C-alpha positions as a LaTeX table, in Angstrom:
\begin{tabular}{lrrr}
\hline
Residue & $x$ (\AA) & $y$ (\AA) & $z$ (\AA) \\
\hline
Met1 & $-3.44$ & 7.34 & $-24.60$ \\
Ala2 & $-1.31$ & 5.11 & $-22.43$ \\
Lys3 & $-2.61$ & 2.16 & $-20.46$ \\
Ile4 & $-2.17$ & 2.50 & $-16.69$ \\
Leu5 & $-2.30$ & $-0.23$ & $-14.04$ \\
Val6 & $-3.99$ & 0.97 & $-10.85$ \\
Thr7 & $-3.56$ & $-1.46$ & $-7.96$ \\
Gly8 & $-6.20$ & $-1.04$ & $-5.28$ \\
Gly9 & $-8.27$ & 0.80 & $-7.86$ \\
Ile10 & $-11.62$ & $-0.23$ & $-6.33$ \\
Gly11 & $-10.60$ & 1.43 & $-3.05$ \\
Tyr12 & $-11.28$ & 4.96 & $-1.90$ \\
Ile13 & $-8.40$ & 6.96 & $-3.38$ \\
Gly14 & $-7.87$ & 4.46 & $-6.18$ \\
Ser15 & $-11.42$ & 4.70 & $-7.54$ \\
His16 & $-11.37$ & 8.49 & $-7.60$ \\
Thr17 & $-8.02$ & 8.37 & $-9.39$ \\
Val18 & $-9.38$ & 5.92 & $-11.97$ \\
Val19 & $-12.19$ & 8.41 & $-12.70$ \\
Glu20 & $-9.73$ & 11.28 & $-13.20$ \\
Leu21 & $-7.44$ & 9.13 & $-15.38$ \\
Gln22 & $-10.33$ & 8.06 & $-17.62$ \\
Lys23 & $-11.63$ & 11.62 & $-17.87$ \\
Val24 & $-8.40$ & 12.73 & $-19.57$ \\
Gly25 & $-8.25$ & 9.68 & $-21.84$ \\
Phe26 & $-6.04$ & 7.12 & $-20.11$ \\
Glu27 & $-6.99$ & 3.45 & $-20.41$ \\
Val28 & $-7.08$ & 1.84 & $-16.98$ \\
Val29 & $-6.60$ & $-1.70$ & $-15.72$ \\
Ile30 & $-7.59$ & $-2.21$ & $-12.07$ \\
Val31 & $-6.17$ & $-4.92$ & $-9.83$ \\
Asp32 & $-7.86$ & $-5.25$ & $-6.44$ \\
Asn33 & $-8.45$ & $-8.19$ & $-4.08$ \\
Leu34 & $-11.60$ & $-6.54$ & $-2.61$ \\
Ser35 & $-10.34$ & $-7.07$ & 0.95 \\
Asn36 & $-11.44$ & $-3.55$ & 1.95 \\
Ser37 & $-13.45$ & $-2.47$ & $-1.07$ \\
Asn38 & $-16.68$ & $-3.25$ & $-2.90$ \\
Ile39 & $-17.06$ & $-4.44$ & $-6.49$ \\
Asp40 & $-20.08$ & $-2.12$ & $-6.90$ \\
Val41 & $-17.60$ & 0.77 & $-7.10$ \\
Leu42 & $-17.00$ & $-0.31$ & $-10.71$ \\
Asn43 & $-20.59$ & 0.66 & $-11.46$ \\
Gly44 & $-20.02$ & 4.08 & $-9.94$ \\
Ile45 & $-16.89$ & 4.65 & $-12.02$ \\
Glu46 & $-18.80$ & 3.65 & $-15.15$ \\
Lys47 & $-21.73$ & 5.95 & $-14.33$ \\
Ile48 & $-19.41$ & 8.93 & $-13.91$ \\
Thr49 & $-17.14$ & 8.37 & $-16.90$ \\
Gly50 & $-19.19$ & 6.19 & $-19.25$ \\
Ile51 & $-16.29$ & 3.72 & $-19.28$ \\
Arg52 & $-16.01$ & 0.50 & $-17.31$ \\
Pro53 & $-12.31$ & $-0.10$ & $-16.65$ \\
Ala54 & $-10.78$ & $-3.55$ & $-17.01$ \\
Phe55 & $-10.79$ & $-5.29$ & $-13.62$ \\
Glu56 & $-8.89$ & $-8.28$ & $-12.24$ \\
Asn57 & $-9.62$ & $-9.70$ & $-8.77$ \\
Ile58 & $-6.02$ & $-10.41$ & $-7.76$ \\
Asp59 & $-3.98$ & $-9.97$ & $-4.60$ \\
Cys60 & $-0.72$ & $-8.17$ & $-5.44$ \\
Val61 & 1.02 & $-10.47$ & $-2.96$ \\
Asp62 & 0.33 & $-13.33$ & $-5.41$ \\
Tyr63 & 3.36 & $-13.09$ & $-7.72$ \\
Leu64 & 2.24 & $-15.69$ & $-10.26$ \\
Ser65 & $-1.22$ & $-14.18$ & $-10.68$ \\
Met66 & 0.29 & $-10.74$ & $-11.13$ \\
Asp67 & 2.71 & $-12.12$ & $-13.71$ \\
Arg68 & $-0.19$ & $-13.61$ & $-15.68$ \\
Met69 & $-2.07$ & $-10.31$ & $-15.42$ \\
Phe70 & 0.88 & $-8.45$ & $-16.98$ \\
Glu71 & 1.01 & $-11.05$ & $-19.75$ \\
Lys72 & $-2.69$ & $-10.48$ & $-20.45$ \\
Tyr73 & $-2.37$ & $-6.68$ & $-20.48$ \\
Asn74 & 1.00 & $-6.51$ & $-22.20$ \\
Asp75 & 0.98 & $-2.82$ & $-23.10$ \\
Ile76 & 0.83 & $-1.23$ & $-19.64$ \\
Glu77 & 3.11 & 1.81 & $-19.54$ \\
Ala78 & 2.89 & 2.90 & $-15.90$ \\
Ile79 & 1.79 & 1.63 & $-12.50$ \\
Ile80 & 0.02 & 3.58 & $-9.75$ \\
His81 & 0.34 & 1.46 & $-6.62$ \\
Phe82 & $-2.37$ & 2.02 & $-4.02$ \\
Ala83 & $-3.00$ & $-1.56$ & $-2.87$ \\
Ala84 & $-2.07$ & $-1.77$ & 0.82 \\
Ser85 & $-3.47$ & $-2.20$ & 4.29 \\
Lys86 & $-3.84$ & 1.29 & 5.71 \\
Ala87 & $-5.19$ & 1.53 & 9.28 \\
Val88 & $-2.71$ & 2.80 & 11.87 \\
Gly89 & $-4.44$ & 1.20 & 14.85 \\
Glu90 & $-4.91$ & $-2.16$ & 13.15 \\
Ser91 & $-1.26$ & $-2.19$ & 12.10 \\
Val92 & $-0.22$ & $-1.98$ & 15.75 \\
Glu93 & $-2.39$ & $-5.02$ & 16.48 \\
Lys94 & $-1.44$ & $-6.98$ & 13.33 \\
Pro95 & 2.05 & $-5.89$ & 12.30 \\
Leu96 & 2.91 & $-8.99$ & 10.26 \\
Leu97 & $-0.24$ & $-8.59$ & 8.18 \\
Tyr98 & 0.89 & $-5.08$ & 7.29 \\
Tyr99 & 4.47 & $-6.01$ & 6.51 \\
Arg100 & 3.32 & $-8.85$ & 4.27 \\
Asn101 & 0.55 & $-6.99$ & 2.44 \\
Asn102 & 2.35 & $-3.70$ & 1.98 \\
Leu103 & 5.91 & $-4.81$ & 1.28 \\
Val104 & 5.55 & $-8.13$ & $-0.55$ \\
Ser105 & 3.04 & $-6.55$ & $-2.96$ \\
Leu106 & 5.48 & $-3.70$ & $-3.67$ \\
Ile107 & 8.44 & $-6.04$ & $-4.19$ \\
Asn108 & 6.40 & $-8.20$ & $-6.56$ \\
Leu109 & 5.54 & $-5.21$ & $-8.74$ \\
Leu110 & 9.11 & $-3.96$ & $-8.85$ \\
Gln111 & 10.34 & $-7.45$ & $-9.75$ \\
Leu112 & 7.77 & $-7.79$ & $-12.53$ \\
Met113 & 8.41 & $-4.37$ & $-14.08$ \\
Pro114 & 11.58 & $-5.27$ & $-16.04$ \\
Ile115 & 10.11 & $-8.62$ & $-17.11$ \\
His116 & 7.16 & $-6.80$ & $-18.69$ \\
Lys117 & 9.11 & $-3.72$ & $-19.82$ \\
Ile118 & 7.40 & $-1.19$ & $-17.56$ \\
Asn119 & 9.60 & 1.69 & $-16.40$ \\
Asn120 & 7.23 & 4.11 & $-14.67$ \\
Phe121 & 6.00 & 3.80 & $-11.09$ \\
Val122 & 3.87 & 6.14 & $-8.95$ \\
Phe123 & 3.73 & 5.20 & $-5.27$ \\
Ser124 & 1.04 & 5.93 & $-2.72$ \\
Ser125 & 2.96 & 7.01 & 0.36 \\
Ser126 & 1.93 & 8.91 & 3.46 \\
Cys127 & 2.76 & 11.79 & 5.77 \\
Thr128 & 3.23 & 9.12 & 8.45 \\
Val129 & 6.82 & 8.78 & 7.17 \\
Tyr130 & 7.62 & 12.04 & 8.98 \\
Gly131 & 6.51 & 10.76 & 12.38 \\
Gln132 & 5.94 & 13.78 & 14.63 \\
Pro133 & 7.79 & 16.56 & 12.77 \\
Asp134 & 9.91 & 19.06 & 14.69 \\
Ile135 & 8.83 & 21.90 & 12.42 \\
Leu136 & 5.36 & 22.54 & 10.98 \\
Pro137 & 4.23 & 22.76 & 8.28 \\
Val138 & 6.32 & 19.81 & 7.11 \\
Thr139 & 8.32 & 19.94 & 3.87 \\
Glu140 & 9.68 & 17.11 & 1.76 \\
Ser141 & 13.15 & 17.76 & 3.21 \\
Ala142 & 12.02 & 17.09 & 6.79 \\
Pro143 & 13.87 & 14.20 & 8.43 \\
Ile144 & 12.28 & 10.78 & 8.32 \\
Lys145 & 11.80 & 9.81 & 11.97 \\
Pro146 & 11.28 & 6.37 & 13.48 \\
Ala147 & 7.75 & 5.32 & 12.59 \\
Leu148 & 5.08 & 5.38 & 15.28 \\
Ser149 & 3.21 & 2.43 & 13.76 \\
Pro150 & 3.89 & $-0.60$ & 11.56 \\
Tyr151 & 1.74 & 1.07 & 8.88 \\
Gly152 & 3.99 & 4.13 & 8.89 \\
Asn153 & 7.04 & 1.88 & 8.87 \\
Thr154 & 5.81 & 0.04 & 5.77 \\
Lys155 & 5.59 & 3.38 & 3.96 \\
Gln156 & 9.11 & 4.34 & 5.08 \\
Ile157 & 10.53 & 0.97 & 4.06 \\
Gly158 & 8.52 & 1.03 & 0.84 \\
Glu159 & 10.05 & 4.35 & $-0.15$ \\
Glu160 & 13.54 & 2.99 & 0.57 \\
Ile161 & 12.87 & $-0.12$ & $-1.51$ \\
Ile162 & 11.70 & 2.03 & $-4.41$ \\
Arg163 & 14.74 & 4.32 & $-4.28$ \\
Asp164 & 17.18 & 1.41 & $-4.12$ \\
Thr165 & 15.42 & $-0.36$ & $-7.00$ \\
Ile166 & 15.16 & 2.73 & $-9.20$ \\
Tyr167 & 18.81 & 3.65 & $-8.74$ \\
Ala168 & 19.87 & 0.07 & $-9.54$ \\
Asn169 & 17.90 & 0.13 & $-12.82$ \\
Pro170 & 18.77 & 3.05 & $-15.12$ \\
Cys171 & 15.54 & 2.77 & $-17.14$ \\
Tyr172 & 13.24 & 3.16 & $-14.14$ \\
Gln173 & 11.69 & 6.35 & $-12.80$ \\
Ser174 & 9.30 & 6.90 & $-9.91$ \\
Ile175 & 7.21 & 9.59 & $-8.26$ \\
Ile176 & 6.42 & 9.18 & $-4.57$ \\
Leu177 & 3.32 & 11.02 & $-3.36$ \\
Arg178 & 3.04 & 11.57 & 0.39 \\
Tyr179 & $-0.62$ & 12.09 & 1.25 \\
Phe180 & $-2.00$ & 13.89 & 4.20 \\
Asn181 & $-5.61$ & 12.99 & 5.16 \\
Pro182 & $-8.00$ & 12.40 & 2.24 \\
Ile183 & $-11.70$ & 12.96 & 2.91 \\
Gly184 & $-14.84$ & 13.72 & 0.92 \\
Ala185 & $-16.45$ & 12.07 & $-2.08$ \\
His186 & $-17.04$ & 12.61 & $-5.78$ \\
Ser187 & $-19.54$ & 15.38 & $-6.52$ \\
Ser188 & $-21.81$ & 12.85 & $-8.26$ \\
Ala189 & $-22.12$ & 10.84 & $-5.01$ \\
Glu190 & $-21.54$ & 7.74 & $-7.13$ \\
Ile191 & $-18.27$ & 6.90 & $-5.36$ \\
Gly192 & $-16.87$ & 7.81 & $-1.96$ \\
Glu193 & $-15.23$ & 6.27 & 1.08 \\
Leu194 & $-16.79$ & 2.84 & 1.64 \\
Pro195 & $-14.89$ & 0.85 & 4.26 \\
Asn196 & $-15.86$ & $-2.70$ & 5.10 \\
Gly197 & $-16.97$ & $-3.04$ & 8.73 \\
Val198 & $-16.19$ & $-0.41$ & 11.36 \\
Pro199 & $-14.36$ & 2.55 & 9.81 \\
Asn200 & $-10.79$ & 3.27 & 10.83 \\
Asn201 & $-10.73$ & 6.76 & 9.32 \\
Leu202 & $-12.40$ & 9.80 & 10.87 \\
Leu203 & $-14.83$ & 10.96 & 8.19 \\
Pro204 & $-16.78$ & 7.78 & 7.52 \\
Phe205 & $-17.15$ & 7.41 & 11.27 \\
Val206 & $-18.47$ & 11.00 & 11.47 \\
Thr207 & $-20.96$ & 10.50 & 8.65 \\
Gln208 & $-22.06$ & 7.06 & 9.86 \\
Thr209 & $-22.65$ & 8.50 & 13.32 \\
Ala210 & $-24.52$ & 11.48 & 11.90 \\
Ile211 & $-26.87$ & 9.24 & 9.92 \\
Gly212 & $-27.46$ & 6.90 & 12.87 \\
Leu213 & $-25.42$ & 3.84 & 11.94 \\
Arg214 & $-23.15$ & 4.41 & 14.97 \\
Lys215 & $-24.29$ & 5.54 & 18.42 \\
His216 & $-21.41$ & 7.91 & 18.89 \\
Leu217 & $-18.02$ & 8.86 & 17.53 \\
Gln218 & $-14.90$ & 8.15 & 19.54 \\
Val219 & $-12.36$ & 10.98 & 19.61 \\
Phe220 & $-9.03$ & 9.38 & 20.44 \\
Gly221 & $-7.13$ & 11.65 & 22.82 \\
Ser222 & $-8.21$ & 14.87 & 24.49 \\
Asn223 & $-4.94$ & 15.94 & 26.12 \\
Tyr224 & $-2.60$ & 16.44 & 23.17 \\
Asn225 & $-0.57$ & 19.65 & 23.01 \\
Thr226 & $-3.07$ & 21.28 & 20.65 \\
Pro227 & $-5.55$ & 24.13 & 21.20 \\
Asp228 & $-8.48$ & 21.81 & 21.97 \\
Gly229 & $-6.53$ & 18.69 & 23.01 \\
Ser230 & $-7.43$ & 16.58 & 19.95 \\
Cys231 & $-5.10$ & 15.55 & 17.12 \\
Ile232 & $-4.49$ & 17.93 & 14.22 \\
Arg233 & $-4.33$ & 16.77 & 10.60 \\
Asp234 & $-4.28$ & 18.24 & 7.10 \\
Tyr235 & $-7.56$ & 17.17 & 5.46 \\
Ile236 & $-7.58$ & 17.13 & 1.65 \\
His237 & $-10.45$ & 16.44 & $-0.75$ \\
Val238 & $-9.97$ & 13.03 & $-2.35$ \\
Val239 & $-10.66$ & 14.42 & $-5.85$ \\
Asp240 & $-7.89$ & 17.00 & $-5.44$ \\
Leu241 & $-5.65$ & 14.12 & $-4.39$ \\
Ala242 & $-6.73$ & 12.01 & $-7.38$ \\
Lys243 & $-5.95$ & 14.83 & $-9.80$ \\
Ala244 & $-2.39$ & 14.95 & $-8.48$ \\
His245 & $-1.92$ & 11.34 & $-9.61$ \\
Val246 & $-2.98$ & 12.22 & $-13.15$ \\
Ile247 & $-0.41$ & 15.01 & $-13.19$ \\
Ala248 & 2.25 & 12.66 & $-11.81$ \\
Val249 & 1.55 & 10.03 & $-14.49$ \\
Gln250 & 1.63 & 12.64 & $-17.24$ \\
Arg251 & 4.88 & 14.05 & $-15.88$ \\
Ile252 & 6.59 & 10.67 & $-15.70$ \\
Leu253 & 5.37 & 9.47 & $-19.11$ \\
Asn254 & 6.41 & 12.72 & $-20.76$ \\
His255 & 9.88 & 12.50 & $-19.17$ \\
Lys256 & 9.45 & 15.80 & $-17.34$ \\
Thr257 & 10.84 & 14.52 & $-14.03$ \\
Lys258 & 13.93 & 16.29 & $-12.71$ \\
Ser259 & 15.33 & 13.23 & $-10.96$ \\
Arg260 & 14.70 & 9.51 & $-11.25$ \\
Val261 & 12.84 & 9.53 & $-7.93$ \\
Glu262 & 10.74 & 12.59 & $-7.08$ \\
Thr263 & 8.80 & 13.08 & $-3.85$ \\
Phe264 & 5.88 & 15.44 & $-3.23$ \\
Asn265 & 3.68 & 16.32 & $-0.28$ \\
Leu266 & $-0.03$ & 16.42 & $-1.13$ \\
Gly267 & $-1.95$ & 18.49 & 1.37 \\
Thr268 & $-3.75$ & 21.80 & 1.83 \\
Gly269 & $-1.26$ & 23.46 & 4.15 \\
Arg270 & $-3.94$ & 23.89 & 6.83 \\
Gly271 & $-4.15$ & 21.89 & 10.04 \\
Leu272 & $-7.52$ & 21.16 & 11.62 \\
Ser273 & $-8.23$ & 19.24 & 14.82 \\
Val274 & $-10.63$ & 16.34 & 15.10 \\
Leu275 & $-12.99$ & 18.49 & 17.17 \\
Glu276 & $-12.80$ & 21.29 & 14.59 \\
Ile277 & $-13.77$ & 18.84 & 11.85 \\
Ile278 & $-16.78$ & 17.73 & 13.88 \\
Glu279 & $-17.79$ & 21.35 & 14.48 \\
Ile280 & $-17.46$ & 22.32 & 10.81 \\
Phe281 & $-19.38$ & 19.20 & 9.75 \\
Glu282 & $-22.22$ & 20.13 & 12.11 \\
Glu283 & $-22.28$ & 23.71 & 10.76 \\
Val284 & $-22.29$ & 22.57 & 7.11 \\
Thr285 & $-24.94$ & 19.85 & 7.49 \\
Gly286 & $-27.02$ & 21.04 & 10.42 \\
Val287 & $-26.69$ & 17.55 & 11.94 \\
Lys288 & $-25.31$ & 16.94 & 15.43 \\
Val289 & $-22.61$ & 14.31 & 15.82 \\
Pro290 & $-22.60$ & 12.70 & 19.29 \\
Tyr291 & $-19.06$ & 11.93 & 20.36 \\
Arg292 & $-17.05$ & 10.74 & 23.34 \\
Leu293 & $-13.54$ & 11.68 & 24.31 \\
Val294 & $-11.56$ & 8.50 & 24.91 \\
Gly295 & $-7.91$ & 7.61 & 25.46 \\
Arg296 & $-5.19$ & 8.08 & 22.89 \\
Arg297 & $-4.86$ & 5.49 & 20.13 \\
Glu298 & $-1.47$ & 3.84 & 19.88 \\
Gly299 & 0.47 & 4.93 & 16.81 \\
Asp300 & $-1.31$ & 8.28 & 16.35 \\
Ile301 & 0.75 & 11.39 & 15.67 \\
Glu302 & $-0.15$ & 14.51 & 17.66 \\
Lys303 & $-0.18$ & 17.08 & 14.87 \\
Val304 & 0.96 & 17.29 & 11.27 \\
Trp305 & 0.11 & 19.39 & 8.25 \\
Ala306 & 1.78 & 19.94 & 4.92 \\
Asp307 & 3.82 & 22.58 & 3.25 \\
Pro308 & 2.50 & 21.79 & $-0.28$ \\
Ser309 & 4.45 & 24.57 & $-2.01$ \\
Tyr310 & 6.83 & 22.20 & $-3.81$ \\
Ala311 & 3.94 & 20.30 & $-5.40$ \\
Asn312 & 2.17 & 23.59 & $-6.11$ \\
Asn313 & 5.18 & 25.06 & $-7.89$ \\
Glu314 & 6.69 & 21.99 & $-9.54$ \\
Leu315 & 3.56 & 20.07 & $-10.55$ \\
Gly316 & 1.27 & 23.05 & $-11.01$ \\
Trp317 & $-1.12$ & 21.27 & $-8.66$ \\
Ile318 & $-3.12$ & 22.81 & $-5.84$ \\
Ala319 & $-5.81$ & 21.57 & $-3.46$ \\
Asn320 & $-8.80$ & 23.65 & $-4.57$ \\
Glu321 & $-11.73$ & 22.34 & $-2.53$ \\
Thr322 & $-12.64$ & 23.99 & 0.77 \\
Val323 & $-13.03$ & 21.87 & 3.86 \\
Glu324 & $-16.70$ & 22.90 & 4.01 \\
Glu325 & $-17.39$ & 21.63 & 0.50 \\
Thr326 & $-15.35$ & 18.50 & 1.19 \\
Leu327 & $-17.36$ & 17.67 & 4.32 \\
Arg328 & $-20.61$ & 18.41 & 2.49 \\
Ser329 & $-19.64$ & 15.95 & $-0.26$ \\
Ala330 & $-18.95$ & 13.24 & 2.33 \\
Trp331 & $-22.38$ & 13.79 & 3.86 \\
Val332 & $-24.18$ & 13.67 & 0.49 \\
Trp333 & $-22.33$ & 10.40 & $-0.23$ \\
Glu334 & $-23.44$ & 8.92 & 3.12 \\
Gln335 & $-27.03$ & 9.93 & 2.46 \\
Asn336 & $-26.85$ & 8.36 & $-0.98$ \\
Leu337 & $-25.62$ & 5.11 & 0.57 \\
Ala338 & $-28.54$ & 5.16 & 2.98 \\
Gln339 & $-31.02$ & 5.64 & 0.13 \\
Arg340 & $-29.47$ & 2.73 & $-1.77$ \\
Ala341 & $-29.74$ & 0.52 & 1.31 \\
Lys342 & $-33.45$ & 1.36 & 1.68 \\
Ala343 & $-34.08$ & 0.64 & $-1.99$ \\
Glu344 & $-32.55$ & $-2.81$ & $-1.58$ \\
\hline
\end{tabular}
């Protein structure tokens, strides 16, 4: 089986993808600078799969270190690029951090690919590229609107950089995967979402509040043009999302792509509001989540959910997990973390 480089492979989506890659026989090399991840995740990956992937503590922004890494692992056949800063709100506060981390790392990889004879690139993009769509659910042909945050802009620019680079190099091919909102954890509860510090994403804040680590959850915005006034998103189980990356890598390595750059939405096709997620979580777990309605957060989109039919039909991929099971898995993961903390 081919050797795959997974940048950001200790992170949330990256670690789940590493598990799914190893389960079908791929050999994985992880590069991660541990800026928003924990080295203990390697133990979780090994417990699930029985294989400890190769790991290099490198920042993808560091061109020379990445060059040496490719020299060390000189038979990598494809790259899955997750490594990036990813919080919408933080990107508004620290735009230059986001442009540097997200774009320089991407450019470095694309520059190093021909040097090390790697032609295949899978990119972690986002539904934020659509801004606030005019028509919902959103398809891959929806117009790309001006980004509402520097984070979203880095994904838009990143996609443009990839297209320009691929079309300038006849040997290259790429698949761009636009995620909606990943949540949940592996069924083993060995890996899950583990942000450093205060979470920026909804679900770890919900579970941390439910278990008592946070006094209350802040719901940003209560007067959006939605049924209950809170934002609507398309929440997808992280394992379903990870499996899509395996399919994408297999497709690109087997030369089954229909164009040199393919783009797919990865979502469930169902929009749920923040308040609905809280309500379903409480029903599934029996645990109340205290929350406060606060002002809107700059950069947030009002409502967006996917039309995943192109990915369903073309990749043969579908999001299988229910939101109830997904929320339950996140809660079991949070409880597992609490038990580990007590044991220490």
